Amino acid sequence: MSLPNGRLDVHSYANPEEIRVRDVALDLDVDFGKRILSGTATLHFERSDPAADRLVLDTRGLDVARAESGRGQAWAAARHEIGPADPILGAPLSIQLAPGDDRVRIAYATRPTASGLQWLEPAQTAGKRHPFLFSQSQAIHARSWVPVQDTPAVRVTFEATVRTPPDLVALMGAAGNSTGERGGTYRFRMPQRIPAYLMAIAAGDIGFAPLGPRSGVYAEPSVVARAAAEFADTEKMMAAAERLYGPYRWDRYDILVLPPSFPFGGMENPRLTFATPTVLAGDKSLVALIAHELAHSWSGNLVTNATWSDFWLNEGFTTYIERRIVEEVYGPETSGMEAVLGRQDLEDELARLDERDEILHIDLAGRDPDEGATRLPYEKGALFLRSLEELFGRARFDEFLRGYFDHFAFQSITTADFVAYLRRNLFDGDRAKADTVPLAEWIDRPGLPASAPRPVSEALARVARAAEDWTSGRTETARAAFPNWTTHERLQFLRRLPSPQSVERLRELDQAFGLTGSENAEIAFQWLLMAIRGGYAAADARLGQFLASIGRRKFIKPLYEELVKTESGRARAREIYAKARPGYHPISVETVDRIVGTPA
Ligand SMILES: [Zn+2]
């Protein structure tokens, strides 16, 4: 569906239907003292409308000093204008072009408040000695650090020169990342076309360890060895994904482990996944996150949602593929547990969401696309694909998906493009089966079709029985089994206990399983949620420490939401948040401000 002005994306001011940017060259200084990036962006473009004389870019809070346009080596000053700023979209930057121009050069600087960058003080890092910078461009934050056509419908190649203090390292989601050499000037080149939301930069005291011939891990020096051990199966995951969906097309796959304020689990920046340190559990039990980010190398990065209403094409496919990779590497028991927990997450989300947010092809007009990033597009999308796999058979469906990635490689597509491809390449081959698929219910309606798959896991069913036993006072089953359970089983056990638990029962659990002291972030999170609900004061200090040291939105949002349900909890939330807020990422601040309120 196009908008009346011919534009597809309601979250961008850009005019790619007239002029399309094809390549971006950045030359940037990283100034930790002022907390700004400054320099130039040179954009090469093609005219789809030969008469077009104005390039419109997206910006948010950029200070533009100068714009020039030109062709070849000839440059001339260009009239430019920044329009009024919208709280969600930022402001359009229009640059006047002369006939024949094919490039613009913009001199600009970011602001310390750039929504796509987080500047960390040394105290917020593991090493405590150097500052750290990282970007998070998805959904529409690239425009806060680069003037671009910030719509996933536009793909560009890019190159960059980045200067940092000489003892620090800059990395980008691109070729050219240093595996040891420092010096303060770094050059990058991204030869594959990507949308702006996948542009990524980081800088800090960063070390490297190889994982395999084409993979490795970056992190602060004191974290590198632990991260390399945790992610040792990365090459196996890559091989599994390639067997299923065709070659890995991004040359290298590296992972950057960020400081704990990173607001997400992971971000699939091509060639360089950004990951939260909260997955470093010590036992590989949370590495499904890496399977997920790696899966994006096919779904999302290779075949990309053309607008944020099509976000489920990125995340539903990726969640489905993540579980297929986990099945290949860790076996069906593990992937089966993840599917069961995924459906539980989805049902929890369905109980909370407005109907308009339960629709895969979501309408986000007038809204921040970050609001659409609930669990719904992930889990409902994955369940939809699983239903197709079950109906048409795994062999047929795998062949279909592999063909889909080949067909749309390095393109950005809409939900309508996918549906047309699905009809032609899967449904038309078996009309009788196709007629049973409630396609409109899956894609355009709230809730779940009655025929939606219900994954089962014997291991989790055993855990559920242990939880029932515990509840009725027979605690030996869980006491005997807990030490041997995986993280998934432990989580399920806690989730299946009735809520709230009394303080006495919480103390009994804590004494049996050492939950307040758990260093596993998922377990600690689940336990702290139960502790708040049951008023278990012995976990208070751990709660304060957890919220002050971790900025991952998946954890902090539900904990604050649970706290503010009572008067005393609200006071406690305010007190914790006042201390924690300066350390949170702008995206997490935005979220928690809405729950707790902005501190005075
Ligand atoms: Zn994802």
Coordinates of C-alpha atoms and ligand atoms in Angstrom, one line a residue:
M1 CA 0.0 0.0 0.0
S2 CA 1.4 3.4 -0.9
L3 CA 0.5 6.6 0.8
P4 CA -1.3 9.4 -1.2
N5 CA 2.1 11.1 -1.9
G6 CA 3.5 7.9 -3.4
R7 CA 5.6 7.3 -0.3
L8 CA 5.6 3.9 1.3
D9 CA 7.1 4.7 4.7
V10 CA 5.2 6.9 7.2
H11 CA 8.3 7.1 9.3
S12 CA 10.5 8.9 6.8
Y13 CA 10.6 12.3 5.2
A14 CA 12.9 11.1 2.4
N15 CA 11.9 11.1 -1.3
P16 CA 13.5 7.9 -2.7
E17 CA 10.8 7.7 -5.4
E18 CA 12.4 10.8 -6.9
I19 CA 16.0 10.5 -5.8
R20 CA 17.6 7.4 -4.2
V21 CA 20.8 7.5 -2.2
R22 CA 23.1 4.6 -3.2
D23 CA 26.3 5.1 -1.2
V24 CA 27.3 7.0 2.0
A25 CA 30.8 8.0 2.9
L26 CA 31.4 9.2 6.5
D27 CA 34.4 11.0 7.9
L28 CA 33.8 11.4 11.6
D29 CA 35.7 12.4 14.8
V30 CA 34.6 10.8 18.0
D31 CA 34.8 13.4 20.8
F32 CA 34.2 11.8 24.2
G33 CA 34.6 15.1 26.0
K34 CA 31.8 16.8 24.2
R35 CA 29.9 13.6 23.5
I36 CA 29.5 14.4 19.8
L37 CA 30.4 12.9 16.4
S38 CA 31.4 15.6 13.9
G39 CA 32.6 15.6 10.3
T40 CA 31.1 15.0 6.9
A41 CA 28.7 12.7 5.2
T42 CA 29.0 12.4 1.4
L43 CA 26.0 10.8 -0.3
H44 CA 25.9 9.6 -3.8
F45 CA 22.5 9.3 -5.4
E46 CA 20.6 8.3 -8.5
R47 CA 17.6 10.2 -9.9
S48 CA 14.5 8.1 -10.6
D49 CA 12.8 11.3 -11.6
P50 CA 15.2 13.2 -14.0
A51 CA 13.4 16.5 -13.1
A52 CA 13.9 16.1 -9.3
D53 CA 16.0 19.0 -7.9
R54 CA 15.7 18.5 -4.2
L55 CA 17.1 15.7 -2.0
V56 CA 15.2 15.2 1.3
L57 CA 16.9 13.4 4.1
D58 CA 15.9 12.5 7.7
T59 CA 17.6 14.1 10.6
R60 CA 17.0 14.3 14.4
G61 CA 18.9 16.9 16.3
L62 CA 21.8 17.2 13.9
D63 CA 23.6 20.5 13.7
V64 CA 24.2 21.0 10.0
A65 CA 27.0 23.5 9.3
R66 CA 27.1 23.4 5.5
A67 CA 25.8 21.5 2.5
E68 CA 27.4 21.2 -0.9
S69 CA 26.4 19.4 -4.1
G70 CA 28.3 18.4 -7.1
R71 CA 29.4 15.8 -9.6
G72 CA 32.9 14.3 -10.1
Q73 CA 35.4 16.5 -8.3
A74 CA 33.4 19.8 -8.7
W75 CA 31.6 21.0 -5.6
A76 CA 29.4 24.1 -5.0
A77 CA 27.6 25.4 -1.9
A78 CA 24.0 24.1 -1.9
R79 CA 21.0 25.8 -0.4
H80 CA 19.7 23.7 2.4
E81 CA 16.9 23.9 4.9
I82 CA 15.9 22.0 8.0
G83 CA 12.1 21.8 8.4
P84 CA 10.2 21.8 11.7
A85 CA 11.0 19.0 14.1
D86 CA 8.4 16.3 14.8
P87 CA 8.7 14.6 18.2
I88 CA 8.7 11.1 16.6
L89 CA 10.2 11.7 13.2
G90 CA 12.7 14.4 13.7
A91 CA 13.2 17.0 10.9
P92 CA 13.6 16.9 7.2
L93 CA 16.8 18.2 5.6
S94 CA 16.1 19.5 2.1
I95 CA 19.1 20.2 -0.2
Q96 CA 18.7 22.0 -3.5
L97 CA 20.5 20.4 -6.4
A98 CA 21.7 21.6 -9.8
P99 CA 20.9 19.6 -12.9
G100 CA 23.5 16.8 -13.3
D101 CA 24.5 16.7 -9.6
D102 CA 25.0 13.2 -8.3
R103 CA 26.3 13.8 -4.8
V104 CA 26.0 16.0 -1.8
R105 CA 28.4 16.6 1.1
I106 CA 27.1 17.6 4.5
A107 CA 29.2 19.0 7.3
Y108 CA 27.5 18.2 10.6
A109 CA 27.7 17.3 14.2
T110 CA 25.5 15.2 16.5
R111 CA 24.3 16.4 19.9
P112 CA 25.0 14.7 23.2
T113 CA 21.3 13.8 23.4
A114 CA 21.3 11.9 20.1
S115 CA 18.7 9.1 20.5
G116 CA 20.8 6.6 18.5
L117 CA 24.0 7.0 20.5
Q118 CA 25.0 6.2 24.1
W119 CA 28.1 7.8 25.6
L120 CA 29.2 5.9 28.7
E121 CA 31.4 7.2 31.5
P122 CA 34.4 5.0 32.4
A123 CA 32.5 4.0 35.6
Q124 CA 29.8 2.4 33.4
T125 CA 32.2 0.0 31.7
A126 CA 33.7 -3.2 32.9
G127 CA 37.3 -1.8 32.8
K128 CA 36.3 1.5 34.6
R129 CA 39.2 3.4 32.9
H130 CA 38.0 4.5 29.4
P131 CA 34.7 5.9 28.1
F132 CA 32.6 3.9 25.6
L133 CA 30.3 4.8 22.8
F134 CA 27.8 2.6 20.9
S135 CA 25.0 3.2 18.5
Q136 CA 21.5 1.7 18.2
S137 CA 20.0 2.8 14.9
Q138 CA 16.8 0.6 14.8
A139 CA 14.1 1.6 14.3
I140 CA 14.5 5.3 13.3
H141 CA 17.6 6.5 15.2
A142 CA 20.2 6.4 12.4
R143 CA 19.0 9.9 11.6
S144 CA 20.2 11.1 14.9
W145 CA 23.9 10.4 13.9
V146 CA 23.9 10.4 10.1
P147 CA 21.8 12.5 7.7
V148 CA 20.3 9.7 5.6
Q149 CA 17.2 8.4 3.9
D150 CA 16.2 6.7 7.1
T151 CA 13.7 4.2 5.7
P152 CA 14.3 0.4 5.5
A153 CA 13.1 0.6 1.8
V154 CA 16.4 2.4 0.9
R155 CA 19.6 0.3 0.9
V156 CA 23.1 1.8 0.6
T157 CA 26.7 0.7 0.6
F158 CA 29.0 2.8 2.8
E159 CA 32.5 3.6 3.8
A160 CA 33.8 5.5 6.7
T161 CA 36.9 7.0 8.3
V162 CA 36.5 7.3 12.1
R163 CA 39.0 9.0 14.4
T164 CA 39.1 8.3 18.2
P165 CA 41.7 9.0 21.0
P166 CA 44.7 6.9 19.9
D167 CA 44.4 4.3 22.7
L168 CA 40.8 3.4 21.9
V169 CA 39.3 1.3 19.1
A170 CA 36.4 2.1 16.8
L171 CA 34.3 -0.7 15.2
M172 CA 31.6 -0.6 12.7
G173 CA 29.1 -3.1 11.2
A174 CA 31.4 -3.3 8.1
A175 CA 34.6 -4.7 6.8
G176 CA 37.8 -3.3 8.3
N177 CA 37.4 -3.9 12.0
S178 CA 40.7 -4.0 13.8
T179 CA 41.7 -7.3 15.6
G180 CA 44.4 -5.7 17.6
E181 CA 46.0 -2.6 16.0
R182 CA 45.2 0.7 17.6
G183 CA 46.3 4.2 16.6
G184 CA 43.1 6.2 16.5
T185 CA 42.2 6.3 12.8
Y186 CA 40.0 3.5 11.5
R187 CA 38.7 2.8 7.9
F188 CA 35.7 0.8 7.1
R189 CA 33.9 -0.4 3.9
M190 CA 30.5 -2.0 3.7
P191 CA 30.2 -3.6 0.2
Q192 CA 26.8 -5.1 0.7
R193 CA 23.7 -2.8 0.5
I194 CA 22.0 -2.2 3.8
P195 CA 19.2 0.0 5.1
A196 CA 20.2 2.8 7.4
Y197 CA 18.8 1.1 10.6
L198 CA 21.6 -1.4 10.2
M199 CA 24.4 1.2 10.3
A200 CA 26.4 0.7 13.5
I201 CA 29.4 2.2 15.3
A202 CA 31.1 1.6 18.6
A203 CA 34.3 2.9 20.3
G204 CA 36.1 2.1 23.5
D205 CA 38.8 -0.1 25.0
I206 CA 37.9 -3.2 23.0
G207 CA 39.8 -6.5 22.6
F208 CA 39.2 -9.4 20.2
A209 CA 39.3 -13.2 20.2
P210 CA 38.7 -15.4 17.2
L211 CA 36.0 -18.0 17.3
G212 CA 36.5 -19.6 13.9
P213 CA 37.9 -18.8 10.5
R214 CA 35.2 -16.2 9.7
S215 CA 33.9 -15.3 13.2
G216 CA 35.1 -13.7 16.4
V217 CA 34.1 -11.8 19.5
Y218 CA 34.9 -8.2 20.5
A219 CA 34.5 -7.0 24.1
E220 CA 36.2 -5.0 26.8
P221 CA 39.5 -6.8 27.5
S222 CA 38.3 -8.3 30.8
V223 CA 35.2 -9.8 29.2
V224 CA 36.7 -11.2 26.0
A225 CA 37.7 -14.7 27.2
R226 CA 34.4 -15.2 29.0
A227 CA 32.5 -14.2 25.9
A228 CA 34.6 -16.4 23.6
A229 CA 33.8 -19.4 25.8
E230 CA 30.1 -18.6 25.8
F231 CA 29.9 -18.2 22.1
A232 CA 32.2 -21.1 21.1
D233 CA 29.4 -22.7 19.0
T234 CA 29.0 -19.8 16.7
E235 CA 30.7 -21.5 13.7
K236 CA 28.4 -24.6 14.2
M237 CA 25.4 -22.3 14.2
M238 CA 26.6 -20.6 10.9
A239 CA 27.1 -24.0 9.3
A240 CA 23.6 -25.1 10.4
A241 CA 22.0 -22.0 9.1
E242 CA 23.8 -22.4 5.8
R243 CA 22.6 -26.0 5.4
L244 CA 19.1 -24.8 5.8
Y245 CA 18.9 -21.5 4.1
G246 CA 21.9 -21.1 1.7
P247 CA 25.3 -19.3 1.9
Y248 CA 26.1 -16.7 4.6
R249 CA 26.5 -13.6 2.4
W250 CA 28.3 -11.2 4.7
D251 CA 31.8 -12.6 4.7
R252 CA 32.5 -12.4 8.4
Y253 CA 30.3 -12.8 11.5
D254 CA 31.6 -11.1 14.6
I255 CA 29.9 -10.3 17.9
L256 CA 30.5 -7.2 20.0
V257 CA 29.6 -7.7 23.7
L258 CA 28.6 -4.2 25.0
P259 CA 28.5 -2.8 28.5
P260 CA 25.4 -3.8 30.5
S261 CA 23.4 -0.6 29.7
F262 CA 22.7 -1.9 26.1
P263 CA 18.9 -1.6 26.0
F264 CA 18.3 -4.8 23.9
G265 CA 19.3 -8.4 24.0
G266 CA 21.0 -8.1 20.7
M267 CA 21.1 -6.0 17.5
E268 CA 21.8 -7.7 14.2
N269 CA 24.1 -5.2 12.8
P270 CA 25.5 -6.9 9.7
R271 CA 29.0 -8.5 10.2
L272 CA 29.0 -7.3 13.8
T273 CA 26.1 -8.4 16.1
F274 CA 25.8 -6.1 19.2
A275 CA 25.0 -8.2 22.3
T276 CA 24.1 -7.6 25.9
P277 CA 26.5 -9.1 28.5
T278 CA 23.5 -10.5 30.3
V279 CA 23.6 -13.6 28.0
L280 CA 27.1 -14.5 29.5
A281 CA 25.6 -17.1 31.8
G282 CA 28.8 -19.3 31.9
D283 CA 27.0 -22.4 30.6
K284 CA 25.9 -21.4 27.0
S285 CA 22.3 -21.6 28.3
L286 CA 21.3 -18.2 26.8
V287 CA 23.0 -18.4 23.4
A288 CA 19.7 -18.7 21.5
L289 CA 20.2 -15.0 21.4
I290 CA 23.2 -15.5 19.1
A291 CA 21.2 -18.0 17.0
H292 CA 18.6 -15.2 16.7
E293 CA 21.0 -12.4 15.7
L294 CA 22.8 -14.8 13.2
A295 CA 19.4 -15.8 11.7
H296 CA 18.9 -12.1 10.9
S297 CA 21.7 -12.5 8.4
W298 CA 19.0 -14.1 6.2
S299 CA 15.7 -12.7 7.6
G300 CA 16.0 -9.0 8.1
N301 CA 19.4 -8.1 6.8
L302 CA 19.2 -10.0 3.5
V303 CA 15.5 -9.8 3.0
T304 CA 14.4 -6.7 4.8
N305 CA 11.0 -5.2 6.0
A306 CA 10.3 -2.3 3.7
T307 CA 8.4 -0.4 6.4
W308 CA 8.0 -0.8 10.2
S309 CA 4.5 -2.1 9.6
D310 CA 6.2 -5.1 8.0
F311 CA 8.5 -5.7 11.1
W312 CA 7.1 -9.2 11.6
L313 CA 8.8 -10.2 8.3
N314 CA 12.1 -9.5 10.1
E315 CA 11.3 -10.8 13.6
G316 CA 8.8 -13.6 13.0
F317 CA 11.0 -15.2 10.4
T318 CA 14.1 -14.7 12.6
T319 CA 12.4 -16.3 15.6
Y320 CA 11.3 -19.3 13.6
I321 CA 14.9 -19.7 12.1
E322 CA 16.5 -19.1 15.5
R323 CA 14.7 -22.3 16.8
R324 CA 15.7 -24.3 13.7
I325 CA 19.3 -23.4 14.3
V326 CA 19.0 -24.2 18.0
E327 CA 17.4 -27.6 17.0
E328 CA 20.4 -28.3 14.7
V329 CA 23.1 -27.5 17.2
Y330 CA 21.5 -28.3 20.6
G331 CA 18.8 -30.8 19.6
P332 CA 15.0 -30.8 19.5
E333 CA 14.5 -31.0 23.3
T334 CA 16.1 -27.5 23.7
S335 CA 14.4 -25.9 20.7
G336 CA 11.1 -27.5 21.8
M337 CA 11.4 -25.8 25.2
E338 CA 12.1 -22.5 23.6
A339 CA 9.0 -22.9 21.4
V340 CA 6.9 -23.6 24.4
L341 CA 8.3 -20.6 26.3
G342 CA 7.8 -18.5 23.2
R343 CA 4.1 -19.4 23.0
Q344 CA 3.8 -18.6 26.7
D345 CA 5.4 -15.2 26.1
L346 CA 3.0 -14.6 23.3
E347 CA -0.1 -15.4 25.4
D348 CA 1.2 -13.1 28.2
E349 CA 1.6 -10.4 25.6
L350 CA -1.9 -11.0 24.1
A351 CA -3.3 -10.5 27.6
R352 CA -1.7 -7.1 27.9
L353 CA -1.8 -5.6 24.4
D354 CA -4.5 -3.5 22.7
E355 CA -6.1 -5.3 19.8
R356 CA -4.5 -2.9 17.3
D357 CA -1.1 -4.2 18.5
E358 CA -2.0 -7.8 18.1
I359 CA -2.0 -7.5 14.3
L360 CA 1.1 -8.8 12.5
H361 CA 0.7 -6.2 9.7
I362 CA 0.5 -3.4 12.3
D363 CA -0.6 0.1 11.5
L364 CA 1.9 2.5 13.1
A365 CA 0.8 5.8 11.5
G366 CA 1.4 8.6 14.0
R367 CA 3.2 6.3 16.4
D368 CA 6.9 5.7 17.2
P369 CA 7.9 2.4 15.5
D370 CA 9.6 1.4 18.8
E371 CA 6.1 0.9 20.1
G372 CA 5.5 -1.9 17.7
A373 CA 8.5 -3.8 19.0
T374 CA 6.5 -6.1 21.4
R375 CA 6.9 -9.9 21.6
L376 CA 4.0 -10.2 19.2
P377 CA 5.7 -9.8 15.8
Y378 CA 8.3 -12.3 17.0
E379 CA 6.2 -15.0 18.4
K380 CA 3.0 -14.8 16.4
G381 CA 5.1 -14.5 13.2
A382 CA 7.1 -17.6 14.2
L383 CA 4.0 -19.5 15.1
F384 CA 2.5 -18.6 11.7
L385 CA 5.6 -20.0 9.9
R386 CA 5.6 -23.1 12.1
S387 CA 1.9 -23.7 11.1
L388 CA 2.9 -23.6 7.4
E389 CA 5.8 -26.0 8.1
E390 CA 3.5 -28.4 9.9
L391 CA 0.8 -28.2 7.1
F392 CA 3.1 -28.5 4.0
G393 CA 5.8 -30.6 5.6
R394 CA 9.3 -29.6 6.7
A395 CA 11.1 -30.6 3.5
R396 CA 8.7 -28.6 1.3
F397 CA 8.7 -25.6 3.6
D398 CA 12.5 -25.5 3.9
E399 CA 12.8 -25.5 0.1
F400 CA 10.2 -22.6 0.0
L401 CA 12.1 -20.5 2.5
R402 CA 15.5 -21.1 0.9
G403 CA 13.9 -20.0 -2.4
Y404 CA 12.4 -16.9 -0.7
F405 CA 15.8 -15.7 0.5
D406 CA 17.4 -16.2 -2.9
H407 CA 14.6 -14.5 -4.7
F408 CA 14.5 -11.4 -2.5
A409 CA 18.2 -11.2 -1.5
F410 CA 19.3 -7.7 -0.7
Q411 CA 15.8 -6.3 -1.2
S412 CA 13.3 -4.6 1.1
I413 CA 9.8 -6.1 0.8
T414 CA 6.3 -5.5 2.2
T415 CA 3.9 -7.9 3.7
A416 CA 2.0 -7.8 0.3
D417 CA 5.2 -8.9 -1.5
F418 CA 5.6 -11.8 0.9
V419 CA 1.9 -12.9 0.5
A420 CA 2.1 -12.8 -3.3
Y421 CA 5.3 -14.9 -3.2
L422 CA 3.7 -17.3 -0.7
R423 CA 0.7 -17.8 -2.9
R424 CA 2.8 -18.4 -6.1
N425 CA 5.4 -20.6 -4.6
L426 CA 3.7 -22.6 -1.8
F427 CA 0.0 -22.3 -2.0
D428 CA -0.5 -22.8 -5.7
G429 CA 1.3 -26.1 -5.5
D430 CA -1.3 -27.5 -3.1
R431 CA -4.6 -25.7 -3.2
A432 CA -6.4 -28.2 -0.9
K433 CA -3.9 -27.5 1.9
A434 CA -3.7 -23.8 1.1
D435 CA -7.4 -23.4 1.5
T436 CA -7.2 -24.4 5.1
V437 CA -4.7 -21.6 6.0
P438 CA -6.5 -18.7 7.8
L439 CA -4.2 -16.2 6.1
A440 CA -6.2 -13.0 6.9
E441 CA -6.6 -14.1 10.5
W442 CA -2.8 -14.5 10.9
I443 CA -1.8 -11.3 9.2
D444 CA -4.6 -8.7 9.5
R445 CA -6.5 -9.6 12.6
P446 CA -5.8 -9.5 16.4
G447 CA -5.4 -12.6 18.5
L448 CA -4.5 -16.1 17.3
P449 CA -6.3 -18.4 14.9
A450 CA -7.8 -21.5 16.7
S451 CA -5.5 -23.7 14.5
A452 CA -2.3 -22.0 15.8
P453 CA 0.3 -24.6 16.8
R454 CA 0.7 -25.5 20.4
P455 CA 4.3 -26.6 20.9
V456 CA 4.8 -29.2 23.6
S457 CA 7.9 -30.2 25.6
E458 CA 8.1 -33.3 27.8
A459 CA 10.9 -31.8 29.8
L460 CA 8.8 -28.7 30.6
A461 CA 5.8 -30.9 31.4
R462 CA 7.9 -32.7 34.0
V463 CA 8.9 -29.3 35.4
A464 CA 5.3 -28.3 35.6
R465 CA 4.5 -31.4 37.7
A466 CA 7.4 -30.5 40.0
A467 CA 5.9 -27.0 40.4
E468 CA 2.5 -28.6 41.3
D469 CA 4.2 -30.9 43.8
W470 CA 6.0 -27.9 45.4
T471 CA 2.8 -25.9 45.6
S472 CA 1.1 -28.8 47.4
G473 CA 4.0 -29.1 49.9
R474 CA 5.9 -32.0 48.3
T475 CA 9.1 -30.1 47.8
E476 CA 11.4 -33.1 47.3
T477 CA 10.8 -33.4 43.5
A478 CA 12.1 -30.0 42.7
R479 CA 14.8 -30.1 45.4
A480 CA 16.2 -33.2 43.7
A481 CA 15.9 -32.1 40.1
F482 CA 16.7 -28.3 40.3
P483 CA 20.5 -28.7 40.3
N484 CA 20.4 -30.7 37.1
W485 CA 17.8 -28.5 35.3
T486 CA 18.8 -26.2 32.5
T487 CA 18.1 -22.5 32.6
H488 CA 14.9 -23.1 30.6
E489 CA 13.6 -25.7 33.1
R490 CA 14.5 -23.5 36.1
L491 CA 12.7 -20.6 34.5
Q492 CA 9.6 -22.7 33.8
F493 CA 9.5 -24.0 37.3
L494 CA 9.5 -20.5 38.7
R495 CA 6.9 -19.3 36.2
R496 CA 4.6 -22.2 37.0
L497 CA 4.4 -21.5 40.7
P498 CA 1.2 -19.6 41.6
S499 CA 1.6 -15.9 42.1
P500 CA 2.0 -14.2 44.4
Q501 CA 3.9 -16.6 46.8
S502 CA 3.9 -15.8 50.5
V503 CA 7.0 -14.5 52.1
E504 CA 7.6 -17.8 53.9
R505 CA 7.3 -19.8 50.6
L506 CA 9.6 -17.4 48.9
R507 CA 12.2 -17.8 51.7
E508 CA 11.9 -21.6 51.3
L509 CA 12.6 -21.3 47.6
D510 CA 15.5 -18.9 48.1
Q511 CA 17.1 -21.1 50.7
A512 CA 16.7 -24.3 48.5
F513 CA 17.9 -22.8 45.2
G514 CA 20.0 -19.7 46.1
L515 CA 17.8 -17.5 43.8
T516 CA 18.6 -14.1 45.2
G517 CA 22.3 -14.8 44.6
S518 CA 21.8 -16.2 41.0
E519 CA 24.2 -14.6 38.5
N520 CA 22.1 -15.9 35.6
A521 CA 20.2 -12.7 34.5
E522 CA 17.1 -14.6 33.3
I523 CA 16.7 -16.5 36.5
A524 CA 17.5 -13.4 38.6
F525 CA 14.9 -11.4 36.7
Q526 CA 12.1 -14.0 37.1
W527 CA 13.0 -14.3 40.8
L528 CA 13.0 -10.6 41.4
L529 CA 9.6 -10.3 39.8
M530 CA 8.2 -12.9 42.2
A531 CA 10.0 -11.2 45.1
I532 CA 8.3 -7.9 44.3
R533 CA 4.9 -9.6 44.0
G534 CA 5.3 -11.4 47.2
G535 CA 6.9 -8.6 49.2
Y536 CA 10.1 -10.6 49.9
A537 CA 12.3 -7.9 51.4
A538 CA 15.4 -10.2 51.5
A539 CA 15.7 -9.6 47.8
D540 CA 15.4 -5.8 48.0
A541 CA 19.2 -5.1 47.8
R542 CA 19.6 -7.4 44.9
L543 CA 16.7 -5.7 43.1
G544 CA 18.3 -2.3 43.5
Q545 CA 21.6 -3.6 42.3
F546 CA 20.1 -5.4 39.4
L547 CA 18.2 -2.3 38.2
A548 CA 21.2 -0.1 38.7
S549 CA 23.6 -2.3 36.8
I550 CA 21.5 -3.6 33.8
G551 CA 19.8 -1.4 31.2
R552 CA 18.2 -4.2 29.1
R553 CA 14.7 -3.2 28.5
K554 CA 13.3 -6.7 28.6
F555 CA 14.3 -7.0 32.2
I556 CA 13.9 -3.5 33.7
K557 CA 10.5 -2.6 32.1
P558 CA 8.5 -5.5 33.8
L559 CA 10.3 -4.9 37.1
Y560 CA 9.4 -1.2 37.2
E561 CA 5.9 -2.0 36.1
E562 CA 5.5 -4.5 38.9
L563 CA 7.0 -2.1 41.5
V564 CA 4.6 0.8 40.7
K565 CA 1.5 -1.3 41.3
T566 CA 1.7 -0.5 45.0
E567 CA 2.2 2.8 46.9
S568 CA 5.4 1.6 48.7
G569 CA 6.7 0.0 45.5
R570 CA 6.2 3.2 43.6
A571 CA 8.3 5.1 46.1
R572 CA 11.0 2.5 45.9
A573 CA 10.9 2.5 42.1
R574 CA 11.4 6.3 42.1
E575 CA 14.3 6.0 44.5
I576 CA 16.0 3.3 42.5
Y577 CA 15.3 5.0 39.2
A578 CA 16.7 8.4 40.3
K579 CA 20.1 6.6 40.8
A580 CA 19.9 4.3 37.8
R581 CA 18.5 6.7 35.1
P582 CA 21.8 8.5 34.3
G583 CA 23.3 5.1 33.4
Y584 CA 20.4 4.0 31.2
H585 CA 20.3 4.3 27.4
P586 CA 18.0 7.0 25.9
I587 CA 15.6 4.2 24.7
S588 CA 15.3 2.6 28.1
V589 CA 15.0 6.1 29.7
E590 CA 12.1 6.8 27.4
T591 CA 10.4 3.5 28.4
V592 CA 10.9 3.9 32.2
D593 CA 10.0 7.6 32.2
R594 CA 6.6 6.4 31.0
I595 CA 6.3 3.9 33.9
V596 CA 7.8 5.7 36.8
G597 CA 7.7 9.4 35.7
T598 CA 10.5 11.7 35.0
P599 CA 12.5 12.5 38.2
A600 CA 12.1 16.1 39.3
Ligands
ZN1 ZN 15.4 -9.9 16.1

